mmCIF file of C-alpha atoms and ligand atoms in Angstrom:
data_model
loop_
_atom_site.group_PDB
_atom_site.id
_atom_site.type_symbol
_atom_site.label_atom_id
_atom_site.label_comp_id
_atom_site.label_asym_id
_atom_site.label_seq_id
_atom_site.Cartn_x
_atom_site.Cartn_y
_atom_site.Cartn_z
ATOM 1 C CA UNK C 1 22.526 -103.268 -22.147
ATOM 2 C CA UNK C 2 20.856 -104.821 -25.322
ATOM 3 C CA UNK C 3 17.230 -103.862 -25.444
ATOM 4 C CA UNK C 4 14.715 -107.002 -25.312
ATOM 5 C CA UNK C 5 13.038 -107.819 -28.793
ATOM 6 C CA UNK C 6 9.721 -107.032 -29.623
ATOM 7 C CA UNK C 7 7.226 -109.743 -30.220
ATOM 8 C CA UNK C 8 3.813 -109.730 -31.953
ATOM 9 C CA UNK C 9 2.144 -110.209 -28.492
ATOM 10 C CA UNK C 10 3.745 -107.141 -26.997
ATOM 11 C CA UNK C 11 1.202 -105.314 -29.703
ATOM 12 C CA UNK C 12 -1.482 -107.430 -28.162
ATOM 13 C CA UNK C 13 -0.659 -107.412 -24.946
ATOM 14 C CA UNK C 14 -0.778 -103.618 -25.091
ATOM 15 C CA UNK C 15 -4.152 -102.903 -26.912
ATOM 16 C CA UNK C 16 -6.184 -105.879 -25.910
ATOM 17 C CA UNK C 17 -5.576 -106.752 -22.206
ATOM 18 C CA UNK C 18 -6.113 -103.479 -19.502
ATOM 19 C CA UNK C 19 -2.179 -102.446 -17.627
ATOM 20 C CA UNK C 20 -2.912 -103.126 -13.837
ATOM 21 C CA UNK C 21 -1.486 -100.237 -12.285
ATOM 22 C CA UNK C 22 2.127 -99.840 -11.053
ATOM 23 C CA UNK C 23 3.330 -102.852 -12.955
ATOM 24 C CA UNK C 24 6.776 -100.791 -13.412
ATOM 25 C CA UNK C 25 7.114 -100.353 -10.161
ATOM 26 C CA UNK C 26 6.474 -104.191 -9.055
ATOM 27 C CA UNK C 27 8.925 -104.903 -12.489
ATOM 28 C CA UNK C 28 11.737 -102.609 -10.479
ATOM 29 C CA UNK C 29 11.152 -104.653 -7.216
ATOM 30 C CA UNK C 30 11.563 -107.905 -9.008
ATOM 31 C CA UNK C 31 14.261 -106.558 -10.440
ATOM 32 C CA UNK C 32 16.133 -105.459 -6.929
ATOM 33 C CA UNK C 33 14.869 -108.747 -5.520
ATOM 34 C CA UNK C 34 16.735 -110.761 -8.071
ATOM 35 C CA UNK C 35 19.500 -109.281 -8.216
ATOM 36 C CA UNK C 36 20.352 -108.850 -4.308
ATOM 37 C CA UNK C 37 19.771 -112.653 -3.795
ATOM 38 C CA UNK C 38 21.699 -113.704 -7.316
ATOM 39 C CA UNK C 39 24.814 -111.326 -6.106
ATOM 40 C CA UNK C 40 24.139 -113.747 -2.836
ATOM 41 C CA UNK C 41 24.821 -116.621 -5.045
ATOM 42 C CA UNK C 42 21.272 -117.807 -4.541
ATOM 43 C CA UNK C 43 18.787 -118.899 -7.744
ATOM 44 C CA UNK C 44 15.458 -117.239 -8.315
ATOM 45 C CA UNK C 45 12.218 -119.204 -9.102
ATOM 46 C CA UNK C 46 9.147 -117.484 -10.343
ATOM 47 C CA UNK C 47 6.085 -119.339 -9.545
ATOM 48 C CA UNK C 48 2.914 -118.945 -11.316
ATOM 49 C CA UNK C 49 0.077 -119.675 -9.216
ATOM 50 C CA UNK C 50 -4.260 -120.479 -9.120
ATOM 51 C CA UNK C 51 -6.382 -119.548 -11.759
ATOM 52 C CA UNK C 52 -6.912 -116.490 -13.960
ATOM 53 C CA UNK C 53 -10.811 -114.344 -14.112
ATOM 54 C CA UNK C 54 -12.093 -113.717 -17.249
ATOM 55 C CA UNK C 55 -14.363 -110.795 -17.298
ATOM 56 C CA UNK C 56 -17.025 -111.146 -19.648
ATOM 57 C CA UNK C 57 -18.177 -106.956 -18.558
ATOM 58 C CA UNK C 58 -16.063 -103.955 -17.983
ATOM 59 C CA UNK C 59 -17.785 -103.216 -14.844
ATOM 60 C CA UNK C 60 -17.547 -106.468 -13.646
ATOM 61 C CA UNK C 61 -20.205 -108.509 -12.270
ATOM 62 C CA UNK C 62 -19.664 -112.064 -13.945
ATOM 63 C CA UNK C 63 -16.624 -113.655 -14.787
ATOM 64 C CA UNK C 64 -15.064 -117.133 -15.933
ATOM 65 C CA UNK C 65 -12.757 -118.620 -13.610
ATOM 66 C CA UNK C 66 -11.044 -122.586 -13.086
ATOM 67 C CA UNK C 67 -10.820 -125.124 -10.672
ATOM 68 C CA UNK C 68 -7.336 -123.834 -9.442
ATOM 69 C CA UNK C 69 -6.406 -123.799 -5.868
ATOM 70 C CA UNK C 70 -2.954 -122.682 -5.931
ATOM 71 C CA UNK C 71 -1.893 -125.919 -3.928
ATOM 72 C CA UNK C 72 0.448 -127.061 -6.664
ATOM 73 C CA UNK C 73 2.532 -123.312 -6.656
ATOM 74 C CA UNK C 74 2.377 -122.758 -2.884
ATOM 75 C CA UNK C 75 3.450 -125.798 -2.049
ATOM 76 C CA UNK C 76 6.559 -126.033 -4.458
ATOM 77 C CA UNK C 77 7.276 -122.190 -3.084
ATOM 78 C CA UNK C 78 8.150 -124.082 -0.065
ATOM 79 C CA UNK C 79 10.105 -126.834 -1.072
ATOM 80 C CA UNK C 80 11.756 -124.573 -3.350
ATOM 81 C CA UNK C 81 13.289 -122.139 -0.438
ATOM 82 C CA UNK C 82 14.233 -125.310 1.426
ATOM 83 C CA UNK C 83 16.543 -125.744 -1.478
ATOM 84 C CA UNK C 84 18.202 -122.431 -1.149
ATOM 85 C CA UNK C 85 15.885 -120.888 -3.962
ATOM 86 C CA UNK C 86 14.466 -117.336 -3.723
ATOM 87 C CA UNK C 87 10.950 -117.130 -4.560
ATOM 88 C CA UNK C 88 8.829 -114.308 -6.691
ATOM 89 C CA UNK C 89 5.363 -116.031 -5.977
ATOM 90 C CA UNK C 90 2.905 -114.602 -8.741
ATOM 91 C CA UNK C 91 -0.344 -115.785 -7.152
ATOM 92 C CA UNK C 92 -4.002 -115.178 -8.028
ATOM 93 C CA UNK C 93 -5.248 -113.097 -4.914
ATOM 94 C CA UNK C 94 -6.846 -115.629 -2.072
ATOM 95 C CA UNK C 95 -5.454 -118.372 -3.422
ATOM 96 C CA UNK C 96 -3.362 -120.893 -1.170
ATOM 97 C CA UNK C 97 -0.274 -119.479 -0.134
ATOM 98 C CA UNK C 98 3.215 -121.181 1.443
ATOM 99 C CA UNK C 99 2.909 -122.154 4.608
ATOM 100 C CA UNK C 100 -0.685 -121.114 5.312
ATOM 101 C CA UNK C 101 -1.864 -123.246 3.041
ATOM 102 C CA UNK C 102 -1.869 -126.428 5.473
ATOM 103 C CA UNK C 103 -4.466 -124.405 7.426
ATOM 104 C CA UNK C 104 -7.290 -122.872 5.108
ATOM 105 C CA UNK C 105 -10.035 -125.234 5.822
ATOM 106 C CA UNK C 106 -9.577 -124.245 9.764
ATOM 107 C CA UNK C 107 -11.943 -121.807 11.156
ATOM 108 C CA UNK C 108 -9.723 -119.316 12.790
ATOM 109 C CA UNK C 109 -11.875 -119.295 15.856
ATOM 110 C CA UNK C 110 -11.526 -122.909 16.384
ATOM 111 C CA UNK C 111 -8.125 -123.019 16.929
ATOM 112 C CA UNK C 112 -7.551 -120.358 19.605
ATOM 113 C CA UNK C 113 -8.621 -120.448 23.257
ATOM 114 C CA UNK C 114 -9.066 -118.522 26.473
ATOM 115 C CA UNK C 115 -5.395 -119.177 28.105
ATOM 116 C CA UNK C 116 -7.456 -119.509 31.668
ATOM 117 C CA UNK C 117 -10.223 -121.659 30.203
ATOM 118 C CA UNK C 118 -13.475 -120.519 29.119
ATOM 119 C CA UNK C 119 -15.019 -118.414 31.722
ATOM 120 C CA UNK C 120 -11.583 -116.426 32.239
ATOM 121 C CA UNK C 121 -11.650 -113.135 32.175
ATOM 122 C CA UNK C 122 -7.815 -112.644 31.231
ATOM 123 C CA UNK C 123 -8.798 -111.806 28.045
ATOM 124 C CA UNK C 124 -5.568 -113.641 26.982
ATOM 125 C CA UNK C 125 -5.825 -115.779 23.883
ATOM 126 C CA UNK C 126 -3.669 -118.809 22.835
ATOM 127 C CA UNK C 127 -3.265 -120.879 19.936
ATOM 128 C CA UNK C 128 -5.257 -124.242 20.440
ATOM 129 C CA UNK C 129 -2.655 -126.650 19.413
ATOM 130 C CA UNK C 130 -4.910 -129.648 18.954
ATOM 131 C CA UNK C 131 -6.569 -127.962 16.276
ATOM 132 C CA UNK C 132 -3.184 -126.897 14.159
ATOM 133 C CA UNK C 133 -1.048 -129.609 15.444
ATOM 134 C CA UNK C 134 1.610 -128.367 12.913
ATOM 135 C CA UNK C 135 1.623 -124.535 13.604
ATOM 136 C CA UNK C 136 5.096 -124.485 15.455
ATOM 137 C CA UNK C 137 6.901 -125.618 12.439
ATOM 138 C CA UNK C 138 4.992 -123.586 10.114
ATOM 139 C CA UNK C 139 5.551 -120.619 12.211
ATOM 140 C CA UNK C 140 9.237 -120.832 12.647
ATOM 141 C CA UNK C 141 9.705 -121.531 9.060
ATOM 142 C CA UNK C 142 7.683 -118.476 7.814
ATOM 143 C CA UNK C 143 9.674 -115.837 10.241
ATOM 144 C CA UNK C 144 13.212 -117.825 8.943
ATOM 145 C CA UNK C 145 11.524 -117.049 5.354
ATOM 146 C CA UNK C 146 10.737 -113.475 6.335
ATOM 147 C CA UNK C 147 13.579 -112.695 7.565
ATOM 148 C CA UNK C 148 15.430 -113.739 4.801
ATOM 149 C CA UNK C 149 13.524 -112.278 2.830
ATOM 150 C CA UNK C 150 13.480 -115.081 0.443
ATOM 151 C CA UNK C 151 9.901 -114.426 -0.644
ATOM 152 C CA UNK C 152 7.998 -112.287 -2.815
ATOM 153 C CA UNK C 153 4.677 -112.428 -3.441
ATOM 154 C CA UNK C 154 2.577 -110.663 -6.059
ATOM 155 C CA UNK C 155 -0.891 -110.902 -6.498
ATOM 156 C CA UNK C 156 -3.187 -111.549 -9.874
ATOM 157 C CA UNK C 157 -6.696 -111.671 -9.947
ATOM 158 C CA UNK C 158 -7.593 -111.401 -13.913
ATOM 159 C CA UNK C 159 -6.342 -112.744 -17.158
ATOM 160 C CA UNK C 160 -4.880 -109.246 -17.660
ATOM 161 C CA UNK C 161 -2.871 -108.305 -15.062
ATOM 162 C CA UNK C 162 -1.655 -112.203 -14.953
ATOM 163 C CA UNK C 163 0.004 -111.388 -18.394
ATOM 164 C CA UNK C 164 1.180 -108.272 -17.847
ATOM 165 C CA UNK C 165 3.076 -109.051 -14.628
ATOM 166 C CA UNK C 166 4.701 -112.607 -16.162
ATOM 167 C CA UNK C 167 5.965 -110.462 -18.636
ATOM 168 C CA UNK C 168 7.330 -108.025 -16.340
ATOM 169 C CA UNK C 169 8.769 -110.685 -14.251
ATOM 170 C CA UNK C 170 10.245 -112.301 -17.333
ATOM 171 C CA UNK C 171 11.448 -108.597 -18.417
ATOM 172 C CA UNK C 172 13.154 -108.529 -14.507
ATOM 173 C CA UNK C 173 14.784 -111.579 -14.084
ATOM 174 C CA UNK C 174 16.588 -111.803 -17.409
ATOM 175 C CA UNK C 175 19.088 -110.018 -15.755
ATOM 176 C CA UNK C 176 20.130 -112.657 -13.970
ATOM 177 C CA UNK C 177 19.983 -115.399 -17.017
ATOM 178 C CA UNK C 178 20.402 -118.912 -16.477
ATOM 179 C CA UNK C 179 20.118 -118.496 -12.777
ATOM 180 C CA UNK C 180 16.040 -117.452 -13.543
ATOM 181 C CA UNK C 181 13.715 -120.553 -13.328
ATOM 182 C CA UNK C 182 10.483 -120.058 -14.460
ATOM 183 C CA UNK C 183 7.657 -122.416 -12.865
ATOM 184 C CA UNK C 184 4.546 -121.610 -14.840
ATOM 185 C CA UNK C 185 1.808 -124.338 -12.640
ATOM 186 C CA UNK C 186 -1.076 -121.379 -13.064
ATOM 187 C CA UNK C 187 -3.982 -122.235 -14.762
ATOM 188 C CA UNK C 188 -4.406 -119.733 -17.522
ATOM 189 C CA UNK C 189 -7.420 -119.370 -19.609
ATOM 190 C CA UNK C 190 -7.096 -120.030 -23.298
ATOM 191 C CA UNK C 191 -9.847 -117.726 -23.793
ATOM 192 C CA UNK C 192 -10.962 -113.795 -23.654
ATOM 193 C CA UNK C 193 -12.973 -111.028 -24.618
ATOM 194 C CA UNK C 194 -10.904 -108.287 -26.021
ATOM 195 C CA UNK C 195 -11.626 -104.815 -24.100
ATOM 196 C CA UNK C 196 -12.851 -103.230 -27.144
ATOM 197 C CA UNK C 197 -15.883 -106.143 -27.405
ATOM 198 C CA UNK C 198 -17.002 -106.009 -23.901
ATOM 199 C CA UNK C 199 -19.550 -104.783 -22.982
ATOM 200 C CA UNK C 200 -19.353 -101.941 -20.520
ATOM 201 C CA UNK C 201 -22.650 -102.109 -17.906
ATOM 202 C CA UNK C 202 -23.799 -105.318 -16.631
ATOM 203 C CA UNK C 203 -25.456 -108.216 -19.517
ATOM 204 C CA UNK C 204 -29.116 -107.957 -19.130
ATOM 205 C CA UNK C 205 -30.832 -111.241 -18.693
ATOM 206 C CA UNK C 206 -33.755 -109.672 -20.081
ATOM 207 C CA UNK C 207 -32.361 -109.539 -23.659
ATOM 208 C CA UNK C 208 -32.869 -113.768 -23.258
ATOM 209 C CA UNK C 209 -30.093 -116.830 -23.426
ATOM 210 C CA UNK C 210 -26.254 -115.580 -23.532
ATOM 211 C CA UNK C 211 -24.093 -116.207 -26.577
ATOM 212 C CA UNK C 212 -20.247 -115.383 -25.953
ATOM 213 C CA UNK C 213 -17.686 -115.341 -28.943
ATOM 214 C CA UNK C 214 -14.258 -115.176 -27.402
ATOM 215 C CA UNK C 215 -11.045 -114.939 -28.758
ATOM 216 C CA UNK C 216 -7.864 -117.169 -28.267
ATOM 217 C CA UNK C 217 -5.207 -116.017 -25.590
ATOM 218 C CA UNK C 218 -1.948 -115.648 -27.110
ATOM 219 C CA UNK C 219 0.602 -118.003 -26.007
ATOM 220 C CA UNK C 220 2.816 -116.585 -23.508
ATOM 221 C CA UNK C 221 4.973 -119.129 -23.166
ATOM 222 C CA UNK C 222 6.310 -118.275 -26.856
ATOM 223 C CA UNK C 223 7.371 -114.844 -26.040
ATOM 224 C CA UNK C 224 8.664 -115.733 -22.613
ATOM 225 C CA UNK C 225 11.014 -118.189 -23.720
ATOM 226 C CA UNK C 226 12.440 -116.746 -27.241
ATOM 227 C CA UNK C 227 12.129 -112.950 -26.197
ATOM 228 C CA UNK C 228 11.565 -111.774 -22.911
ATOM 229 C CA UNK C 229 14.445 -114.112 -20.511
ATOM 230 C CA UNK C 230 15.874 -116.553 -23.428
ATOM 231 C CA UNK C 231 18.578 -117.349 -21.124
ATOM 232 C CA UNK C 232 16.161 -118.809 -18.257
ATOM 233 C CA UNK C 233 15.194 -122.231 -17.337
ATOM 234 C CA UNK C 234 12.169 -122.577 -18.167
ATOM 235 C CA UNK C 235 8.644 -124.951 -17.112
ATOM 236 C CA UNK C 236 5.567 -125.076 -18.381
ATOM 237 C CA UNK C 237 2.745 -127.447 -17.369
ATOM 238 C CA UNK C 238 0.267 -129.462 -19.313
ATOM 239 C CA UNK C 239 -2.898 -130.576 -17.507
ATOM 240 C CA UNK C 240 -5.624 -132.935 -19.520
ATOM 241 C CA UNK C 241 -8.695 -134.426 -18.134
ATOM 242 C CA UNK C 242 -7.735 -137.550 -20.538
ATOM 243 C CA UNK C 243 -4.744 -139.132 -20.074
ATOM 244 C CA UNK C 244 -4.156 -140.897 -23.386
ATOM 245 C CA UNK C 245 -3.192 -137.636 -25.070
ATOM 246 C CA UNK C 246 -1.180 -136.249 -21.942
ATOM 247 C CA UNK C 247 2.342 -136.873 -23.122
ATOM 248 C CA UNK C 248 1.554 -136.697 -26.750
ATOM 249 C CA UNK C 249 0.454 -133.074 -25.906
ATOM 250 C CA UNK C 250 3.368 -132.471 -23.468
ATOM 251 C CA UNK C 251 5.738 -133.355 -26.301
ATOM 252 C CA UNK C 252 3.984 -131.178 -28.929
ATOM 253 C CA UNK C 253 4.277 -128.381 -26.319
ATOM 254 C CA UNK C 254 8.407 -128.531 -25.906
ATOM 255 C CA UNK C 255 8.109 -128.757 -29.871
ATOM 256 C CA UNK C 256 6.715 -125.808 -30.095
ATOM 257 C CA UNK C 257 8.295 -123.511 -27.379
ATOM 258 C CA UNK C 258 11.612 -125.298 -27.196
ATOM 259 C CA UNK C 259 11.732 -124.608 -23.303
ATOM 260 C CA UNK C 260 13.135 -127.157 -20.914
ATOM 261 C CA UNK C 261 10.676 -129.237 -19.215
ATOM 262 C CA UNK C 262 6.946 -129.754 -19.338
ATOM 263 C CA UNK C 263 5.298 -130.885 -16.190
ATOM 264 C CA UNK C 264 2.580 -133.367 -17.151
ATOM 265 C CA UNK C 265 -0.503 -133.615 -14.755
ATOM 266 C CA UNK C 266 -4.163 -135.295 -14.777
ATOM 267 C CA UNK C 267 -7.022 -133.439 -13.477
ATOM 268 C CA UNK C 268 -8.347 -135.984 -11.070
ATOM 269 C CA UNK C 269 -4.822 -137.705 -10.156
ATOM 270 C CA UNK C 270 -2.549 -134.367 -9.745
ATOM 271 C CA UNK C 271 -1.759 -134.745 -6.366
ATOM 272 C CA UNK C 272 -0.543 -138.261 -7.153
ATOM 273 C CA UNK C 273 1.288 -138.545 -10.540
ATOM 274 C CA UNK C 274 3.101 -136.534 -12.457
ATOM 275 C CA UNK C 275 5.424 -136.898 -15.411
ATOM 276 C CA UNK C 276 8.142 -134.576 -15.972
ATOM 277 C CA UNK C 277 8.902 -134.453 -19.375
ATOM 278 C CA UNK C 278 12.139 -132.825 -21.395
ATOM 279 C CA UNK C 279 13.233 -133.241 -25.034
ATOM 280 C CA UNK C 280 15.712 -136.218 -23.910
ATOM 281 C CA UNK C 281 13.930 -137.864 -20.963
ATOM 282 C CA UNK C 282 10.418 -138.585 -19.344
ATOM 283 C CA UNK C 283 10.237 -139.309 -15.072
ATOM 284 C CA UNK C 284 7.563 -140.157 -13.618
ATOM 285 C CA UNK C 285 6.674 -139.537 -10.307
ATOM 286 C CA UNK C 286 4.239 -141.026 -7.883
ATOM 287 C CA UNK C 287 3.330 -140.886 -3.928
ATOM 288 C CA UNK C 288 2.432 -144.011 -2.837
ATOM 289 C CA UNK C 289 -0.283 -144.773 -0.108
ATOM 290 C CA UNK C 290 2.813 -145.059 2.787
ATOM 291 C CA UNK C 291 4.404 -141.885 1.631
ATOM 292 C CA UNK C 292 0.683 -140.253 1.543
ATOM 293 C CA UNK C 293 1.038 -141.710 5.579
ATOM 294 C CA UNK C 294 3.880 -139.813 5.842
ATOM 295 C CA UNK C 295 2.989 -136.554 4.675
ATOM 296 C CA UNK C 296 5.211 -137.051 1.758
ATOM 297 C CA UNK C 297 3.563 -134.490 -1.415
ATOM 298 C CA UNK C 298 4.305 -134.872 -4.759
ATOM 299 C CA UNK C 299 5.562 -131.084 -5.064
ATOM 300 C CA UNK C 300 8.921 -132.212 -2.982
ATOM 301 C CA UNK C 301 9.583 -134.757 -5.823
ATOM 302 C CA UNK C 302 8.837 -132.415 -8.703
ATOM 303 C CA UNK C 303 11.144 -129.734 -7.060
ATOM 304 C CA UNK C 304 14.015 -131.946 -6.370
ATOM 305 C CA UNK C 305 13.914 -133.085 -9.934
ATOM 306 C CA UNK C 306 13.509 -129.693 -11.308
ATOM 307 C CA UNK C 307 16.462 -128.333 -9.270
ATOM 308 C CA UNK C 308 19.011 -131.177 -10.342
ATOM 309 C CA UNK C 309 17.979 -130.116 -13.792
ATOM 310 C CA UNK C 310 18.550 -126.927 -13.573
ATOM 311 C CA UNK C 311 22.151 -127.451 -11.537
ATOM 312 C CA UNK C 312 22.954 -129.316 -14.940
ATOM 313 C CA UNK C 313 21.798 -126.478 -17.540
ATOM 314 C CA UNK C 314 23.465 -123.680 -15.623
ATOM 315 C CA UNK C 315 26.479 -126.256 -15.527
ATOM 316 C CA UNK C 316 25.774 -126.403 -19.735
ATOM 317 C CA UNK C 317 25.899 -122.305 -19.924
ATOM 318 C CA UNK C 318 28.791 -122.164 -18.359
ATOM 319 C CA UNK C 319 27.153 -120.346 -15.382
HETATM 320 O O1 PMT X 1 -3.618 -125.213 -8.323
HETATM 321 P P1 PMT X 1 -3.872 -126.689 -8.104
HETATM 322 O O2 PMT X 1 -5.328 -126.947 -7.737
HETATM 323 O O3 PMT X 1 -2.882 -127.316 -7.125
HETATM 324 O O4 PMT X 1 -3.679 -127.428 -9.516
HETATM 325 C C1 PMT X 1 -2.419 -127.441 -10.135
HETATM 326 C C2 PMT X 1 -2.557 -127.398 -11.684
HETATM 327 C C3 PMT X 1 -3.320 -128.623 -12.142
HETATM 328 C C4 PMT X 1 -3.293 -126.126 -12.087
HETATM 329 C C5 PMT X 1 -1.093 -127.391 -12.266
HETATM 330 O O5 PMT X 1 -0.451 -128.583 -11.923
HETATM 331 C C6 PMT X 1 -1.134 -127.257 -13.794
HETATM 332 O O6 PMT X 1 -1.226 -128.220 -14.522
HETATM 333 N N1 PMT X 1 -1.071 -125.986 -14.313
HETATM 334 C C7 PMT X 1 -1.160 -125.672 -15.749
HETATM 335 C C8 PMT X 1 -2.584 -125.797 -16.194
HETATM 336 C C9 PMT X 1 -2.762 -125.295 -17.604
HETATM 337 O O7 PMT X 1 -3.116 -124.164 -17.787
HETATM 338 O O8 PMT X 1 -2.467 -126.117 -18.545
HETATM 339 P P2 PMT X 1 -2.613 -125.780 -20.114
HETATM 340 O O9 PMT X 1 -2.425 -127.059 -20.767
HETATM 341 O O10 PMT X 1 -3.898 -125.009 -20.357
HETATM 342 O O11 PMT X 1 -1.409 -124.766 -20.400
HETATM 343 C C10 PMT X 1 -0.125 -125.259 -20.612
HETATM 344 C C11 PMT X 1 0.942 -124.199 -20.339
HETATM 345 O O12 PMT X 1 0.794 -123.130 -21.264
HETATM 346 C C12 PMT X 1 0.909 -123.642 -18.909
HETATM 347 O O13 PMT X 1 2.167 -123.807 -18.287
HETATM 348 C C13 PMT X 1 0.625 -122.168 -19.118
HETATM 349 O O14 PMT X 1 1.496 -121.380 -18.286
HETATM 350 C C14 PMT X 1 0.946 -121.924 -20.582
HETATM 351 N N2 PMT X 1 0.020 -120.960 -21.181
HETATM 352 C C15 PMT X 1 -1.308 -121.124 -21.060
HETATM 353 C C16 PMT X 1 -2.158 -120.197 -21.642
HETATM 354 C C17 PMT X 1 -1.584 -119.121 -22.339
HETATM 355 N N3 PMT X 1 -2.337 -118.205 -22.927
HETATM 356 N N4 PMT X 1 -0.278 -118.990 -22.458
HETATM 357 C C18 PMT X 1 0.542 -119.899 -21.905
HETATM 358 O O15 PMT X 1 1.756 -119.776 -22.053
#
């Protein structure tokens, strides 16, 4: 098998951004977990989910983090296995997750009960249905999930082991070329401090205001795309806080990278409006107050469109 080229940011990868541990052995079960479900004729989505920590000490005791929930990727995870996808979900640790995520805000102890009532001494506890009115569905679709083993979820909590496990993941599922979709909705930071500037104990506030230099995060997108799985369908996202330079920066973006589709997202409207854009054609999509009525999200629209697309490009390389 051809060996995968080196890029400039493998060097940087490996001196400037800590190796969790046992990212060879997650790399070899992403590896077994795309190819048993391709050889099942199935297509593999990775999902990049939540936000990525910044340490600004070794021994950590502050960090920089995002607004992130992980709604966006857990979400799609779901809509993507009800369209006969298998799912690697790369997801910052405590972040929302498929089909628990409709029930984070609940406080666990609201929602079950005595089965005898209150003063029972059965000691027998039910679910309080009232409370998660939508629990039987979620349930049965999570076991179905399970035991189909359709999902895989890996954890991230830093900047560090976020890149180093895309990589791997990239590294895994080229295998498997055009059948690989990439679905990069994390929220990376842009910006670091390399290991060998940090500072090791915790920043004194006693040495008076903070100043931080950091340094810019390579772009992993570039590697991802030309070296790591160049046969993949591939999706970035582009979120602004001002929308007159969205698509202008969207564009730019598939410029650069020459992957296949950017999805294009405002801060404050995300959950409303989005506009997937490729290098021949812009959609946009948009829930509507009667589809917000119906629990209609905006994830089920992105998906669909994402997964005709990538029907067509496998069609394109011929399989
Ligand atoms: O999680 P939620 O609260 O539901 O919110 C969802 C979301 C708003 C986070 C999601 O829809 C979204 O827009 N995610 C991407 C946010 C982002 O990081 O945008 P960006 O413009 O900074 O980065 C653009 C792309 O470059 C991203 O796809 C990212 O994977 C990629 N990137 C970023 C940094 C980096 N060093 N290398 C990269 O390749």
């Amino acid at each position: 098998m051809a060996k995968p080229r080196m890029s400039s940011i493998d060097g940087k990868l490996a001196q400037e951004f800590a190796v969790p541990a046992h990212v060879e052995e997650i790399k070899e079960k992403m590896a077994a977990f795309a190819g048993h479900h391709a050889a099942a004729g199935r297509r593999v989505v990775l999902i990049t989910s939540g936000g990525t920590k910044v340490p600004l000490e070794s021994r950590t005791v502050r960090f920089l983090d995002n607004f992130s929930s992980g709604r966006r990727g857990a979400s799609s995870a779901e809509y993507f296995m009800d369209s006969g996808y298998a799912v690697i979900f790369l997801h910052r640790h405590r972040s929302l997750y498929p089909y628990t995520r409709m029930f984070s805000n609940i406080n666990m102890l609201d929602a079950l009960k005595f089965s005898g009532g209150a003063s029972s001494n059965s000691g027998e506890v039910v679910v309080n249905q009232q409370v998660l009115p939508d629990i039987a569905r979620a349930l049965r679709r999570y076991q179905e999930v399970k035991e189909g083993k359709l999902l895989l979820p890996i954890e991230f909590s830093t900047l560090s082991e976020y890149l180093h496990l895309l990589k791997a993941a990239a590294q895994a599922l080229s295998a498997i070329g055009s059948k690989a979709m990439f679905y990069l909705a994390a929220a990376v930071s842009d910006f670091y401090i390399p290991a060998s500037e940090m500072p090791e104990h915790k920043i004194q506030s006693s040495n008076g205001p903070l100043q931080l230099s950091m340094n810019m995060v390579p772009k992993i997108l570039s590697p991802l795309v030309k070296d790591w799985a160049p046969r993949a369908f591939v999706i970035s996202f582009k979120l602004e806080t001002d929308p007159t330079i969205l698509l202008d920066k969207a564009r730019r973006a598939l410029d650069a990278y020459r992957h296949q589709a950017v999805v294009a997202n405002v801060l404050d409207s995300r959950r409303g409006y989005v506009v997937v854009v490729t290098p021949e054609t812009q959609a946009e999509l948009i829930i509507s107050d009667e589809d917000v009525k119906n629990d209609v999200e905006i994830e089920e629209r992105i998906v669909s469109n994402l997964t005709s697309a990538h029907n067509k490009f496998i069609t394109q390389q011929g399989g």
